[in-house]
Short mmCIF file of C-alpha atoms and ligand atoms in Angstrom, two decimals:
data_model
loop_
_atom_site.label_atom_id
_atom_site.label_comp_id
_atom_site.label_asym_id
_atom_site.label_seq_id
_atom_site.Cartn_x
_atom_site.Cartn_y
_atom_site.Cartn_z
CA UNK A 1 145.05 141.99 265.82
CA UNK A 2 141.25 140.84 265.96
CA UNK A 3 138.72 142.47 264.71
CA UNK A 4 137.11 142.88 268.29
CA UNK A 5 140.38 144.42 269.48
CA UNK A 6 139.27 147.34 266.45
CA UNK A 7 136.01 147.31 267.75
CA UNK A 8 136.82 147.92 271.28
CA UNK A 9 139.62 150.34 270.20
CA UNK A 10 136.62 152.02 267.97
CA UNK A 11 134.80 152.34 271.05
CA UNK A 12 137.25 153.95 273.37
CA UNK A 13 138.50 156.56 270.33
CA UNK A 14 134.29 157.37 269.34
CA UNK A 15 132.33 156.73 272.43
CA UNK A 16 129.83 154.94 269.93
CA UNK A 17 129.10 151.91 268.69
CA UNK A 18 126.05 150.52 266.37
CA UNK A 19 123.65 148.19 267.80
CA UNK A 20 124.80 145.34 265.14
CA UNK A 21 128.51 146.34 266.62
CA UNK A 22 127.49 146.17 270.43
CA UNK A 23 125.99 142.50 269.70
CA UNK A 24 128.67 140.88 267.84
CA UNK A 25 130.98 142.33 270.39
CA UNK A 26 128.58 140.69 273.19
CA UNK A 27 128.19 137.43 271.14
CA UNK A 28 132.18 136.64 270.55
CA UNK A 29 134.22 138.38 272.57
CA UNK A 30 137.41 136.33 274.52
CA UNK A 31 138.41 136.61 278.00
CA UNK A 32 141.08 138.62 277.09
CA UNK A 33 139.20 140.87 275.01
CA UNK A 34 136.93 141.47 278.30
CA UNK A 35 139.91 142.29 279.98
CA UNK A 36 140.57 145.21 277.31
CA UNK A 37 137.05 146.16 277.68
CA UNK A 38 137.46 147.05 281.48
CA UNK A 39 141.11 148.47 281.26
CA UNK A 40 139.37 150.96 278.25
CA UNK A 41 136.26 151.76 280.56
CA UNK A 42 138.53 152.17 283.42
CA UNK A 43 140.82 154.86 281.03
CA UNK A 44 137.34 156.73 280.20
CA UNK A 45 136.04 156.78 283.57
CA UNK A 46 139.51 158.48 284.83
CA UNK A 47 139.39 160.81 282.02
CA UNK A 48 136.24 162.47 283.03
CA UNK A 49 136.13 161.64 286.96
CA UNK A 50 139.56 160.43 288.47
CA UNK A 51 139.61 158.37 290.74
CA UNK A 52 136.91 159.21 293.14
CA UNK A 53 134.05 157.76 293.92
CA UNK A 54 130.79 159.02 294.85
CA UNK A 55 129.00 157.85 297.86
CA UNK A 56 125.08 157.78 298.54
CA UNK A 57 123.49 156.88 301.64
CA UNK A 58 120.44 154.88 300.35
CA UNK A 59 116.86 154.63 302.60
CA UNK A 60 115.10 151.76 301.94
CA UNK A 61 111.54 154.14 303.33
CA UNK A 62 108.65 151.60 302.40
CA UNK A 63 108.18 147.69 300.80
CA UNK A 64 105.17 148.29 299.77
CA UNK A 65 104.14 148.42 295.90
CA UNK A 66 101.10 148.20 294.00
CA UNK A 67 103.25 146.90 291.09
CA UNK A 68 103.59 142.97 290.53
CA UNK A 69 106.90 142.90 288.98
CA UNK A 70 107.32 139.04 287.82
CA UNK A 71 111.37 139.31 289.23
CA UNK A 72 110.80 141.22 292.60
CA UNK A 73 110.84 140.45 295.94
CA UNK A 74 108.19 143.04 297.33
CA UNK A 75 105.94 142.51 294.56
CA UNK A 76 102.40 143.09 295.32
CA UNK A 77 101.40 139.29 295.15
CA UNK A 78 104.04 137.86 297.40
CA UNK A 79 102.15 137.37 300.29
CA UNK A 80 104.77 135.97 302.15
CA UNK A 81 106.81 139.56 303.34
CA UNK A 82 106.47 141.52 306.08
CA UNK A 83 105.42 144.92 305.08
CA UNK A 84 106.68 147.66 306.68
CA UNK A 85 106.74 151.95 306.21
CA UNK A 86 108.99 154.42 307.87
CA UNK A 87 106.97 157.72 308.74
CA UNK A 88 108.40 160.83 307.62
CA UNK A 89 109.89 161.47 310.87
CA UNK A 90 111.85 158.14 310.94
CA UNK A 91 112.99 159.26 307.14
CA UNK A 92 114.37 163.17 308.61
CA UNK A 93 115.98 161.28 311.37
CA UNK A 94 117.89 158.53 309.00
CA UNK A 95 118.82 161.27 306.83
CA UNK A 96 120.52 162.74 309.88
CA UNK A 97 122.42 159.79 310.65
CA UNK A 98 123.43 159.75 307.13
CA UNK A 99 124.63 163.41 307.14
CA UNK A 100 126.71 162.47 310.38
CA UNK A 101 128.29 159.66 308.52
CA UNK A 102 129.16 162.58 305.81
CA UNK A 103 126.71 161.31 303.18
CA UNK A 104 125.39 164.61 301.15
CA UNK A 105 123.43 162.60 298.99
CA UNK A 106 120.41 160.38 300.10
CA UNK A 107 118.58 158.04 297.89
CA UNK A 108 114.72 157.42 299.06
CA UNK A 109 113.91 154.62 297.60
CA UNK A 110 110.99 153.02 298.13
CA UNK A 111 107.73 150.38 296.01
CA UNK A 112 105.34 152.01 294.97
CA UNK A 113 103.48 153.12 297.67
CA UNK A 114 100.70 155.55 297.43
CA UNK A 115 100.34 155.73 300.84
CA UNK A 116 102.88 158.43 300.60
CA UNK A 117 100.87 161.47 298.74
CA UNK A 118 101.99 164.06 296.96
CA UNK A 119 101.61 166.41 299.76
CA UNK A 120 103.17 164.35 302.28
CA UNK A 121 106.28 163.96 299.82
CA UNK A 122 106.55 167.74 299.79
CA UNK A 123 106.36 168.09 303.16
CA UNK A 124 109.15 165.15 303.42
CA UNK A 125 111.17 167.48 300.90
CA UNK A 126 110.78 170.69 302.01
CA UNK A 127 112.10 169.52 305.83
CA UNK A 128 115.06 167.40 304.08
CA UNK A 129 116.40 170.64 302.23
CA UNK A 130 116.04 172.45 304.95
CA UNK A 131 117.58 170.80 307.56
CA UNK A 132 120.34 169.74 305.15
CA UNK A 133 120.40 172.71 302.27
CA UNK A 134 124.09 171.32 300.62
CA UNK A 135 122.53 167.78 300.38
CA UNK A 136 121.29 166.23 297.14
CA UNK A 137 117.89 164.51 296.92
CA UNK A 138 117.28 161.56 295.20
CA UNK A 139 114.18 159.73 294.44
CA UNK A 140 113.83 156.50 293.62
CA UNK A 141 109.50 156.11 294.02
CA UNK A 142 108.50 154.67 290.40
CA UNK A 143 105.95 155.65 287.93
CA UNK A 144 103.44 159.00 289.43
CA UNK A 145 101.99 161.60 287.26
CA UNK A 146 103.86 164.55 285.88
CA UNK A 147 102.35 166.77 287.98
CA UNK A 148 103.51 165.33 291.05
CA UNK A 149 107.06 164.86 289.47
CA UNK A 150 106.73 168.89 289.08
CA UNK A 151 105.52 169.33 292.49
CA UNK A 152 108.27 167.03 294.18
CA UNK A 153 111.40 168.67 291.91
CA UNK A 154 110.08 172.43 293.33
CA UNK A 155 110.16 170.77 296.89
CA UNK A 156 113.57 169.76 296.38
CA UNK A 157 114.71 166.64 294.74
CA UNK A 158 117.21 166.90 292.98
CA UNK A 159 117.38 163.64 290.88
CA UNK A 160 115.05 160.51 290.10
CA UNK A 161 116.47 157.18 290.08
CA UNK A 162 114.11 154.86 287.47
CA UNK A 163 115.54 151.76 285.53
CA UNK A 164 113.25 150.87 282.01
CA UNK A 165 114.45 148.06 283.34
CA UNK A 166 114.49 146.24 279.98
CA UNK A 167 114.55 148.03 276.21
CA UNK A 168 112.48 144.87 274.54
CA UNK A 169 109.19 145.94 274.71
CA UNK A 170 108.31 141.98 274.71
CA UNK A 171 110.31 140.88 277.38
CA UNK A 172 109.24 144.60 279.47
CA UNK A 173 105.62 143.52 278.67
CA UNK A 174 106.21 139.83 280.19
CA UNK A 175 107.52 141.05 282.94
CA UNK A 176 105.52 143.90 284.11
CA UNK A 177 102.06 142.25 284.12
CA UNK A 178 100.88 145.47 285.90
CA UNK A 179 102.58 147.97 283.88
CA UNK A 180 103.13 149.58 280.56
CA UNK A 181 106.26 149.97 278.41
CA UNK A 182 105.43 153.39 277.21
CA UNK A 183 104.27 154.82 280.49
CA UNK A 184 107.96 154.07 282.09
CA UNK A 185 109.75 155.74 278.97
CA UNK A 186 107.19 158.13 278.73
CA UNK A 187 108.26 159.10 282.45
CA UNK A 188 111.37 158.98 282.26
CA UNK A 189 111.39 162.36 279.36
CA UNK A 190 109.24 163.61 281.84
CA UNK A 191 111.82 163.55 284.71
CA UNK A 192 113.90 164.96 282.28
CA UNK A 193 112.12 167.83 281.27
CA UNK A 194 110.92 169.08 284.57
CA UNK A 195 115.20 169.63 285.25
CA UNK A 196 116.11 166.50 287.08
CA UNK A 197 119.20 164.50 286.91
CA UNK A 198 117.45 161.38 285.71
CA UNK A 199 118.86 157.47 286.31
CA UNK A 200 117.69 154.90 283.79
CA UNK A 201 119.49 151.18 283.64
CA UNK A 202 118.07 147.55 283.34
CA UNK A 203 118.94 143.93 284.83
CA UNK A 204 121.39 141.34 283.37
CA UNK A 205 120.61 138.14 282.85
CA UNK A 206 116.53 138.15 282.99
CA UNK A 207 114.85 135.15 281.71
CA UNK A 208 114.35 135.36 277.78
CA UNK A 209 116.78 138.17 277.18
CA UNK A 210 119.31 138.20 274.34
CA UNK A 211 122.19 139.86 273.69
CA UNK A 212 120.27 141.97 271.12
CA UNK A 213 118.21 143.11 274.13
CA UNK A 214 120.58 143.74 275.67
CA UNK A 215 122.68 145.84 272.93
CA UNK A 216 119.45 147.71 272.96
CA UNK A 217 119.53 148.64 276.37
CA UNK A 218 122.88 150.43 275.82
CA UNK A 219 121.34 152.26 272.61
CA UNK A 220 118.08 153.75 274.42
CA UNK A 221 120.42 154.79 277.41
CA UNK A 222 122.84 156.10 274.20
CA UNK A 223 119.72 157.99 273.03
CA UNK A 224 118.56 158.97 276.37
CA UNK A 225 121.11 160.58 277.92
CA UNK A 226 120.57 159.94 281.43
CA UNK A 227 123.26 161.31 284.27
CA UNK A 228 122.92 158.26 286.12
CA UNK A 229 122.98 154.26 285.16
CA UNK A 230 122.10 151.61 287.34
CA UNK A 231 123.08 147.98 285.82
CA UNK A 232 122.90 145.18 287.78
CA UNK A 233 122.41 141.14 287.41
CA UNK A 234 118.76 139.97 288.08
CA UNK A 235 118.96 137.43 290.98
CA UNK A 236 115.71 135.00 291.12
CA UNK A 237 113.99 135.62 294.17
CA UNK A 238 112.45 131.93 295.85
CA UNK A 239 108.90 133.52 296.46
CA UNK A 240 108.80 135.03 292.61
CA UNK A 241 107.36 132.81 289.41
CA UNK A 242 111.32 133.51 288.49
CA UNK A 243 112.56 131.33 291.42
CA UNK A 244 113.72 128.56 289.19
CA UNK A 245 115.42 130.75 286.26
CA UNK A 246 119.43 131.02 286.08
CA UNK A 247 119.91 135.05 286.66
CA UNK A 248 122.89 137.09 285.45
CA UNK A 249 126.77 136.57 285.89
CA UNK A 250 129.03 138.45 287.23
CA UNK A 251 131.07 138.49 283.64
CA UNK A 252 128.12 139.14 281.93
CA UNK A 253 127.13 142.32 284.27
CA UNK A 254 130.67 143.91 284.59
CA UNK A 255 130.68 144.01 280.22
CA UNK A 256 127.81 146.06 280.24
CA UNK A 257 128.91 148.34 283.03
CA UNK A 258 132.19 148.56 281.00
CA UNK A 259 130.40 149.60 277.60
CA UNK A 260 128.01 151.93 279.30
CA UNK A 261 131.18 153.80 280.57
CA UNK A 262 132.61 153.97 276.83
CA UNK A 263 129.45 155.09 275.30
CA UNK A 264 127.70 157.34 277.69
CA UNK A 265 131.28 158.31 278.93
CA UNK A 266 130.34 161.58 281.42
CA UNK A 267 127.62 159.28 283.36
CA UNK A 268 127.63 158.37 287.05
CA UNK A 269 127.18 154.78 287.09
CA UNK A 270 126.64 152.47 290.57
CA UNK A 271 128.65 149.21 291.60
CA UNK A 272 125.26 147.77 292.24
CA UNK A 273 124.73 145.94 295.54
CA UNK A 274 123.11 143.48 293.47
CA UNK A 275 126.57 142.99 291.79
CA UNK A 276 128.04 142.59 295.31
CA UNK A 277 125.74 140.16 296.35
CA UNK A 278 126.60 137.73 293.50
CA UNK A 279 130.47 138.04 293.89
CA UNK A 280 132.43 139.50 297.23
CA UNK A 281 134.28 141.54 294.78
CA UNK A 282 131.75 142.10 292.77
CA UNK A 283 131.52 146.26 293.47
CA UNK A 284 135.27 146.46 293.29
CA UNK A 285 135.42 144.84 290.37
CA UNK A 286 132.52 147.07 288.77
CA UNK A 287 134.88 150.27 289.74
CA UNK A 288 137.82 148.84 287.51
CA UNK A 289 135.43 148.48 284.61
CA UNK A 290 134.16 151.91 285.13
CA UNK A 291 131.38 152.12 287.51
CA UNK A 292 132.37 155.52 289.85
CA UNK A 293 128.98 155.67 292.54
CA UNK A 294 128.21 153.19 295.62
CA UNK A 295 124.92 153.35 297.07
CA UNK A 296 125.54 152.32 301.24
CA UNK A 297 122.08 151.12 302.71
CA UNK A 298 121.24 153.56 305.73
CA UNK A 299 118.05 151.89 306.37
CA UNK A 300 116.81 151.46 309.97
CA UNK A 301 118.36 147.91 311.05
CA UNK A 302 114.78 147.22 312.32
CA UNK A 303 113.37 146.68 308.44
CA UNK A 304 116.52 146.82 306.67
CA UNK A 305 116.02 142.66 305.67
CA UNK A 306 112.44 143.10 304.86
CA UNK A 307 113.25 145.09 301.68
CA UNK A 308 114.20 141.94 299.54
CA UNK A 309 113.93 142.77 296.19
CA UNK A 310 116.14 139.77 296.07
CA UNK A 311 117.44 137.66 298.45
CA UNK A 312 121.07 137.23 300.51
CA UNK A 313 121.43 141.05 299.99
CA UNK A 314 124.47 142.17 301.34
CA UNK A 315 124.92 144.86 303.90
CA UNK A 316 121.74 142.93 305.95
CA UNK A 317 123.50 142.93 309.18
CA UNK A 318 126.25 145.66 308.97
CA UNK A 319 125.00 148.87 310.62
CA UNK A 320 125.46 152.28 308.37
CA UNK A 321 129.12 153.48 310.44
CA UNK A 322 130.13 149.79 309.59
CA UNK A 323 128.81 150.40 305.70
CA UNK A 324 130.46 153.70 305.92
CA UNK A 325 133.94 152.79 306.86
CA UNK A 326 134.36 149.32 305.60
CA UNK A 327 133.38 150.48 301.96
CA UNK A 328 135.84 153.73 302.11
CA UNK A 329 139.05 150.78 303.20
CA UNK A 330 137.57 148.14 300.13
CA UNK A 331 137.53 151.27 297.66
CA UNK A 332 141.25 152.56 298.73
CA UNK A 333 142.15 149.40 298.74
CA UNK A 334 140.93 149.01 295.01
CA UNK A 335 143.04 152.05 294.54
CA UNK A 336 140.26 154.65 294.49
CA UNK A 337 139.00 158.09 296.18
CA UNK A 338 136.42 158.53 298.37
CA UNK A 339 134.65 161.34 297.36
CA UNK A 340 131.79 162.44 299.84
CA UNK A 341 130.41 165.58 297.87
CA UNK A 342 127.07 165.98 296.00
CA UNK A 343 128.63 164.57 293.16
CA UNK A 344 126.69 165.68 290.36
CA UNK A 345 126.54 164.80 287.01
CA UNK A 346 129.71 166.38 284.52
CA UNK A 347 126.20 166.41 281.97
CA UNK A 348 124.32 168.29 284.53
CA UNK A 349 126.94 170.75 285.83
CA UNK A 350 128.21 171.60 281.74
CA UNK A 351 123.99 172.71 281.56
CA UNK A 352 123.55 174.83 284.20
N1 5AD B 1 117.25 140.94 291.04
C1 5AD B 1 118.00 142.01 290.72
N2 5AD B 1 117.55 143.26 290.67
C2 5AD B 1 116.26 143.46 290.97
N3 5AD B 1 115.51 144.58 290.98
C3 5AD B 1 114.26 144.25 291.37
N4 5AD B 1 114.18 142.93 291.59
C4 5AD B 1 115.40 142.40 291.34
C5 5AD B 1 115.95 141.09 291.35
N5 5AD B 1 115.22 140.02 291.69
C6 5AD B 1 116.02 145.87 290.55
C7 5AD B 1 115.13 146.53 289.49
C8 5AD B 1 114.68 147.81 290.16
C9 5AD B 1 115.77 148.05 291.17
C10 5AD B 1 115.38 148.95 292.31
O1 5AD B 1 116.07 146.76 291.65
O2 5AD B 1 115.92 146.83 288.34
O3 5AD B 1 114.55 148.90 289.28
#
């Protein structure tokens, strides 16, 4: 037996691994030892949530962001996108076509757009819950102050979608020209705090980043705690300084999704649509290494390409009833559940 196969077995028995273990692991492990990986994280992810999987209708609300992100499409200096911002009305109304679809979760996601006040977002809130009272809420906005976290969970939301994005404070700081590395974590134990179900994750692959980084990543999330974990491969974007760097695999992206299922084992974690842009099967192949969440896009078909965070983003051209149904027959065909409740957090439900 190799010494991996101990260390994966380790893994699956413990839920924990050290950051030394997590980076040998990512540094020599063998096909077939990947293959062990996923069949463990698939074991782990049945133990604590079957075989269903949680649906999310995700609005894409505005492409505008004051950040200048060095890997993202709708960063502030790409002049070259058309900007667009759906009014709070147009947001109520695609929830409603959502909740027809049987979505009771919706993800607004949006840059980081101060057009939208704090006000305005309560407002936004307070008509979303009560239109739809059994729905989730989900925000996905970026960095704001505390206060306006407070004011947004008491009109509603339920949870708060925010990568860190990267743990290496050097590679963050690169990055995030705009932006500091304590303000995002220092955000994120806000979320947490004020009572929502918080999302943290980071991108595969980005230019610079080692597998030490990236054992890191798994350790803050280990430390953190979050009920939600969004992992996906950075894809270079052609109007980003990144446009001529290599992005992440698919191999590389589906081991991390696999070891964030063994050690943060009761967390909801997303087949990324970044994953299936990179590989047809890449979202399938993400549930059979323990993902157990896919995000649909419900965006308007009128703006839906113009929020390119990357580019050849799948789901572009299929309207939501064709996202709907053609993800529930790709899931039962990769022998899962649709499962179209809240689905909240086992952390989150074993607090209340
Ligand atoms: N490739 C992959 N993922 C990206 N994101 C932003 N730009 C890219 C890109 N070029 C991710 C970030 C962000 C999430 C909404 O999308 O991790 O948090």
């Amino acid at each position: 037996m190799s010494d991996l196969h101990n260390l994966l077995e380790k893994a699956y028995r413990t839920n924990d691994l050290t950051k030394k273990e997590i980076t040998y692991l990512l540094e020599n492990h063998s096909d077939e030892d990947r293959e062990e990986l996923y069949t463990y994280a698939l074991k782990i992810k049945q133990k604590y949530y079957g075989n269903k999987v949680y649906l999310r209708g995700l609005i894409e609300f505005s492409n505008i962001c004051r950040q200048d992100c060095l890997y993202c499409g709708i960063r502030v200096s790409n002049t070259k996108v058309q900007r667009y911002r759906l009014t709070p009305e147009e947001i109520l109304a695609c929830c409603g076509q959502g909740y027809k679809l049987g979505y009771r979760t919706f993800v607004l996601q949006s840059g980081e757009d101060l057009w939208y006040t704090e006000e305005m977002l309560v407002e936004l809130l307070q008509a979303i819950r009560k239109t739809y009272p059994e729905a989730a809420i989900t925000l996905s906005i970026g960095e704001r102050r505390t206060e306006t976290y407070q004011s947004l969970f008491a009109a509603g939301a339920d949870r708060f979608l925010m990568r860190h994005e990267t743990a290496s404070r050097e590679l963050y700081e690169k990055l995030h020209p705009t932006m500091r590395f304590e303000d995002r974590r220092a955000c994120l134990n806000a979320l947490k705090d004020i009572g929502y179900q918080v999302g943290a994750g980071f991108m595969v692959g980005l230019p610079g980043q080692t597998n030490a980084d990236l054992a890191a990543d798994l350790c803050y999330l280990k430390e953190f705690q979050p009920d939600m974990i969004g992992i996906g491969p950075f894809i270079p974007h052609s109007e980003t300084p990144l446009d001529a760097e290599k992005g992440g695999t698919l191999e590389d992206t589906l081991v991390m999704v696999a070891l964030a299922r063994l050690l943060i084992p009761d967390s909801l974690i997303p087949a990324t649509t970044a994953l299936g842009t990179l590989n047809p099967q890449g979202r399938e192949l993400a549930l059979k290494a323990g993902a157990n969440v896919v995000m649909p896009i419900i965006t308007p078909m009128s703006v839906r390409k113009q929020y390119a965070l990357y580019e050849n983003k799948i789901g572009g051209d299929d309207p939501p009833e064709d996202c709907r149904y053609g993800l529930e027959s790709r899931i039962q065909a990769a022998g899962f559940i649709v499962d179209l409740s809240r689905g909240d957090s086992r952390q989150f439900i074993a607090g209340k």
